[in-house]
Amino acid sequence: MSDSSHASRRAFLQRLSALGLAGLGGSTLLAGCGGGGEQPTTTDDQATADTEAGGDDFTCTDTSGLTEAEVQMRETLAYVDETPFPDKRCDNCQLYLPPEAGAQCGGCQVLKGPVHPQGYCNSWAAQVS
Ligand code: SF4
């Protein structure tokens, strides 16, 4: 593992600690976020096609079905569907869970709910190769 991946992991864990989540333990956190083997699913309702924009534009912002705490987590980490950083996107984040076949939105090991491949949040972490 490179120094930069250690730095990213350390930064991620520091952010979790700052949010008071470090005490949850990694496995609890991951299981609660779908990292425990359960892949988040995306329904047509979660991935809303924007036909006016050409069909390739969709949103992953439907938080119905999430608890208030899960919605708060998305807000706390400032999740957005469109990254402000061209080189930092959910689909190149270590914590991203790709969409299931036929779905547009993926998932995340930290945030519960649909996640846009071109999205971003403050917990972005470089992929470890
Ligand atoms: Fe999850 Fe944030 Fe990484 Fe996107 S950038 S996959 S929301 S941790």
PDB file of C-alpha atoms and ligand atoms in Angstrom:
ATOM      1  CA  MET A   1       0.000   0.000   0.000  1.00  0.00           C
ATOM      2  CA  SER A   2       1.384   3.373  -0.949  1.00  0.00           C
ATOM      3  CA  ASP A   3       1.904   6.332   1.373  1.00  0.00           C
ATOM      4  CA  SER A   4      -0.860   8.237  -0.409  1.00  0.00           C
ATOM      5  CA  SER A   5      -3.391   5.463   0.217  1.00  0.00           C
ATOM      6  CA  HIS A   6      -2.376   5.413   3.878  1.00  0.00           C
ATOM      7  CA  ALA A   7      -2.863   9.161   3.965  1.00  0.00           C
ATOM      8  CA  SER A   8      -6.300   8.869   2.337  1.00  0.00           C
ATOM      9  CA  ARG A   9      -7.358   6.108   4.710  1.00  0.00           C
ATOM     10  CA  ARG A  10      -6.070   8.112   7.660  1.00  0.00           C
ATOM     11  CA  ALA A  11      -7.917  11.213   6.476  1.00  0.00           C
ATOM     12  CA  PHE A  12     -11.104   9.175   6.046  1.00  0.00           C
ATOM     13  CA  LEU A  13     -10.839   7.700   9.536  1.00  0.00           C
ATOM     14  CA  GLN A  14     -10.165  11.146  10.972  1.00  0.00           C
ATOM     15  CA  ARG A  15     -13.338  12.399   9.326  1.00  0.00           C
ATOM     16  CA  LEU A  16     -15.315   9.495  10.768  1.00  0.00           C
ATOM     17  CA  SER A  17     -13.852  10.249  14.159  1.00  0.00           C
ATOM     18  CA  ALA A  18     -14.791  13.895  13.843  1.00  0.00           C
ATOM     19  CA  LEU A  19     -18.353  12.802  13.116  1.00  0.00           C
ATOM     20  CA  GLY A  20     -18.380  10.593  16.192  1.00  0.00           C
ATOM     21  CA  LEU A  21     -18.631   7.434  14.103  1.00  0.00           C
ATOM     22  CA  ALA A  22     -15.311   5.879  14.947  1.00  0.00           C
ATOM     23  CA  GLY A  23     -16.830   4.209  17.988  1.00  0.00           C
ATOM     24  CA  LEU A  24     -19.263   2.301  15.817  1.00  0.00           C
ATOM     25  CA  GLY A  25     -16.479   0.101  14.528  1.00  0.00           C
ATOM     26  CA  GLY A  26     -15.748  -0.535  10.900  1.00  0.00           C
ATOM     27  CA  SER A  27     -17.830  -3.670  10.500  1.00  0.00           C
ATOM     28  CA  THR A  28     -20.886  -2.113  12.132  1.00  0.00           C
ATOM     29  CA  LEU A  29     -20.561   0.965   9.976  1.00  0.00           C
ATOM     30  CA  LEU A  30     -20.082  -1.035   6.796  1.00  0.00           C
ATOM     31  CA  ALA A  31     -22.914  -3.420   7.579  1.00  0.00           C
ATOM     32  CA  GLY A  32     -25.207  -0.494   8.266  1.00  0.00           C
ATOM     33  CA  CYS A  33     -24.245   1.080   4.967  1.00  0.00           C
ATOM     34  CA  GLY A  34     -24.611  -1.997   2.846  1.00  0.00           C
ATOM     35  CA  GLY A  35     -20.974  -3.037   3.062  1.00  0.00           C
ATOM     36  CA  GLY A  36     -21.818  -6.241   4.888  1.00  0.00           C
ATOM     37  CA  GLY A  37     -22.496  -8.131   1.686  1.00  0.00           C
ATOM     38  CA  GLU A  38     -25.756  -6.437   0.858  1.00  0.00           C
ATOM     39  CA  GLN A  39     -25.457  -4.416  -2.324  1.00  0.00           C
ATOM     40  CA  PRO A  40     -27.709  -1.363  -2.375  1.00  0.00           C
ATOM     41  CA  THR A  41     -30.344  -1.496  -5.002  1.00  0.00           C
ATOM     42  CA  THR A  42     -31.542   1.281  -7.188  1.00  0.00           C
ATOM     43  CA  THR A  43     -35.062   1.481  -8.408  1.00  0.00           C
ATOM     44  CA  ASP A  44     -36.460   3.530 -11.203  1.00  0.00           C
ATOM     45  CA  ASP A  45     -37.708   5.927  -8.527  1.00  0.00           C
ATOM     46  CA  GLN A  46     -34.191   6.410  -7.146  1.00  0.00           C
ATOM     47  CA  ALA A  47     -32.595   7.005 -10.517  1.00  0.00           C
ATOM     48  CA  THR A  48     -34.802   9.636 -12.018  1.00  0.00           C
ATOM     49  CA  ALA A  49     -34.164   9.963 -15.706  1.00  0.00           C
ATOM     50  CA  ASP A  50     -33.967  13.485 -16.990  1.00  0.00           C
ATOM     51  CA  THR A  51     -35.221  12.999 -20.485  1.00  0.00           C
ATOM     52  CA  GLU A  52     -34.949  16.689 -21.295  1.00  0.00           C
ATOM     53  CA  ALA A  53     -31.192  16.539 -20.732  1.00  0.00           C
ATOM     54  CA  GLY A  54     -30.643  13.746 -23.199  1.00  0.00           C
ATOM     55  CA  GLY A  55     -31.303  10.549 -21.282  1.00  0.00           C
ATOM     56  CA  ASP A  56     -27.823  10.133 -19.804  1.00  0.00           C
ATOM     57  CA  ASP A  57     -28.523  12.590 -16.998  1.00  0.00           C
ATOM     58  CA  PHE A  58     -30.152  11.206 -13.891  1.00  0.00           C
ATOM     59  CA  THR A  59     -30.263  11.915 -10.190  1.00  0.00           C
ATOM     60  CA  CYS A  60     -29.505   9.755  -7.186  1.00  0.00           C
ATOM     61  CA  THR A  61     -31.042  11.962  -4.551  1.00  0.00           C
ATOM     62  CA  ASP A  62     -34.125  10.011  -3.512  1.00  0.00           C
ATOM     63  CA  THR A  63     -33.728   9.524   0.217  1.00  0.00           C
ATOM     64  CA  SER A  64     -37.200   8.128   0.816  1.00  0.00           C
ATOM     65  CA  GLY A  65     -36.887   4.987   2.854  1.00  0.00           C
ATOM     66  CA  LEU A  66     -33.841   6.243   4.724  1.00  0.00           C
ATOM     67  CA  THR A  67     -33.911   7.103   8.387  1.00  0.00           C
ATOM     68  CA  GLU A  68     -33.476  10.664   9.552  1.00  0.00           C
ATOM     69  CA  ALA A  69     -29.952   9.787  10.719  1.00  0.00           C
ATOM     70  CA  GLU A  70     -29.072   8.334   7.324  1.00  0.00           C
ATOM     71  CA  VAL A  71     -30.329  11.455   5.572  1.00  0.00           C
ATOM     72  CA  GLN A  72     -28.390  13.570   8.072  1.00  0.00           C
ATOM     73  CA  MET A  73     -25.234  11.601   7.261  1.00  0.00           C
ATOM     74  CA  ARG A  74     -25.602  12.453   3.569  1.00  0.00           C
ATOM     75  CA  GLU A  75     -25.967  16.110   4.491  1.00  0.00           C
ATOM     76  CA  THR A  76     -23.115  16.070   6.997  1.00  0.00           C
ATOM     77  CA  LEU A  77     -20.746  14.626   4.405  1.00  0.00           C
ATOM     78  CA  ALA A  78     -22.104  17.104   1.834  1.00  0.00           C
ATOM     79  CA  TYR A  79     -23.027  14.464  -0.742  1.00  0.00           C
ATOM     80  CA  VAL A  80     -23.793  15.886  -4.198  1.00  0.00           C
ATOM     81  CA  ASP A  81     -24.715  14.157  -7.462  1.00  0.00           C
ATOM     82  CA  GLU A  82     -22.206  16.208  -9.436  1.00  0.00           C
ATOM     83  CA  THR A  83     -18.676  16.432  -8.116  1.00  0.00           C
ATOM     84  CA  PRO A  84     -17.004  19.837  -7.950  1.00  0.00           C
ATOM     85  CA  PHE A  85     -13.635  18.071  -8.407  1.00  0.00           C
ATOM     86  CA  PRO A  86     -13.090  16.525 -11.858  1.00  0.00           C
ATOM     87  CA  ASP A  87     -10.533  14.041 -10.513  1.00  0.00           C
ATOM     88  CA  LYS A  88     -12.582  13.006  -7.469  1.00  0.00           C
ATOM     89  CA  ARG A  89     -15.808  11.212  -8.271  1.00  0.00           C
ATOM     90  CA  CYS A  90     -17.759   8.500  -6.544  1.00  0.00           C
ATOM     91  CA  ASP A  91     -16.893   6.034  -9.291  1.00  0.00           C
ATOM     92  CA  ASN A  92     -13.188   6.430  -8.553  1.00  0.00           C
ATOM     93  CA  CYS A  93     -13.638   6.442  -4.777  1.00  0.00           C
ATOM     94  CA  GLN A  94     -12.459   3.501  -2.695  1.00  0.00           C
ATOM     95  CA  LEU A  95     -15.833   3.417  -0.942  1.00  0.00           C
ATOM     96  CA  TYR A  96     -18.070   3.300  -4.024  1.00  0.00           C
ATOM     97  CA  LEU A  97     -20.309   0.327  -4.706  1.00  0.00           C
ATOM     98  CA  PRO A  98     -21.139   0.066  -8.438  1.00  0.00           C
ATOM     99  CA  PRO A  99     -24.795  -0.149  -9.486  1.00  0.00           C
ATOM    100  CA  GLU A 100     -26.414  -3.491  -9.957  1.00  0.00           C
ATOM    101  CA  ALA A 101     -27.177  -4.612 -13.500  1.00  0.00           C
ATOM    102  CA  GLY A 102     -29.753  -2.337 -15.060  1.00  0.00           C
ATOM    103  CA  ALA A 103     -29.441   0.335 -12.368  1.00  0.00           C
ATOM    104  CA  GLN A 104     -27.892   3.770 -12.752  1.00  0.00           C
ATOM    105  CA  CYS A 105     -27.150   4.730  -9.167  1.00  0.00           C
ATOM    106  CA  GLY A 106     -24.574   2.877  -7.170  1.00  0.00           C
ATOM    107  CA  GLY A 107     -24.087   2.792  -3.439  1.00  0.00           C
ATOM    108  CA  CYS A 108     -21.498   3.681  -0.872  1.00  0.00           C
ATOM    109  CA  GLN A 109     -19.888   2.012   2.095  1.00  0.00           C
ATOM    110  CA  VAL A 110     -20.359   5.189   4.150  1.00  0.00           C
ATOM    111  CA  LEU A 111     -23.570   6.757   2.914  1.00  0.00           C
ATOM    112  CA  LYS A 112     -26.825   4.885   2.718  1.00  0.00           C
ATOM    113  CA  GLY A 113     -29.051   5.444  -0.285  1.00  0.00           C
ATOM    114  CA  PRO A 114     -28.404   5.956  -3.986  1.00  0.00           C
ATOM    115  CA  VAL A 115     -25.051   7.373  -5.081  1.00  0.00           C
ATOM    116  CA  HIS A 116     -24.354   8.907  -8.480  1.00  0.00           C
ATOM    117  CA  PRO A 117     -21.209   7.660 -10.241  1.00  0.00           C
ATOM    118  CA  GLN A 118     -20.260  11.294 -10.876  1.00  0.00           C
ATOM    119  CA  GLY A 119     -21.097  12.331  -7.324  1.00  0.00           C
ATOM    120  CA  TYR A 120     -18.872  13.340  -4.449  1.00  0.00           C
ATOM    121  CA  CYS A 121     -18.824  13.757  -0.687  1.00  0.00           C
ATOM    122  CA  ASN A 122     -16.297  14.866   1.883  1.00  0.00           C
ATOM    123  CA  SER A 123     -15.276  11.253   2.580  1.00  0.00           C
ATOM    124  CA  TRP A 124     -13.902  10.659  -0.911  1.00  0.00           C
ATOM    125  CA  ALA A 125     -10.906   8.328  -0.701  1.00  0.00           C
ATOM    126  CA  ALA A 126      -8.480   7.333  -3.440  1.00  0.00           C
ATOM    127  CA  GLN A 127      -8.782   3.759  -4.642  1.00  0.00           C
ATOM    128  CA  VAL A 128      -6.184   1.359  -3.333  1.00  0.00           C
ATOM    129  CA  SER A 129      -4.763  -0.774  -6.084  1.00  0.00           C
TER     130      SER A 129
HETATM  131 FE1  SF4 B   1     -19.279   7.406  -0.960  1.00  0.00          FE
HETATM  132 FE2  SF4 B   1     -18.434   9.882  -0.741  1.00  0.00          FE
HETATM  133 FE3  SF4 B   1     -16.896   8.041  -1.903  1.00  0.00          FE
HETATM  134 FE4  SF4 B   1     -19.075   8.949  -3.156  1.00  0.00          FE
HETATM  135  S1  SF4 B   1     -17.235  10.144  -2.622  1.00  0.00           S
HETATM  136  S2  SF4 B   1     -18.465   6.792  -2.946  1.00  0.00           S
HETATM  137  S3  SF4 B   1     -20.484   9.258  -1.436  1.00  0.00           S
HETATM  138  S4  SF4 B   1     -17.510   8.094   0.239  1.00  0.00           S
END
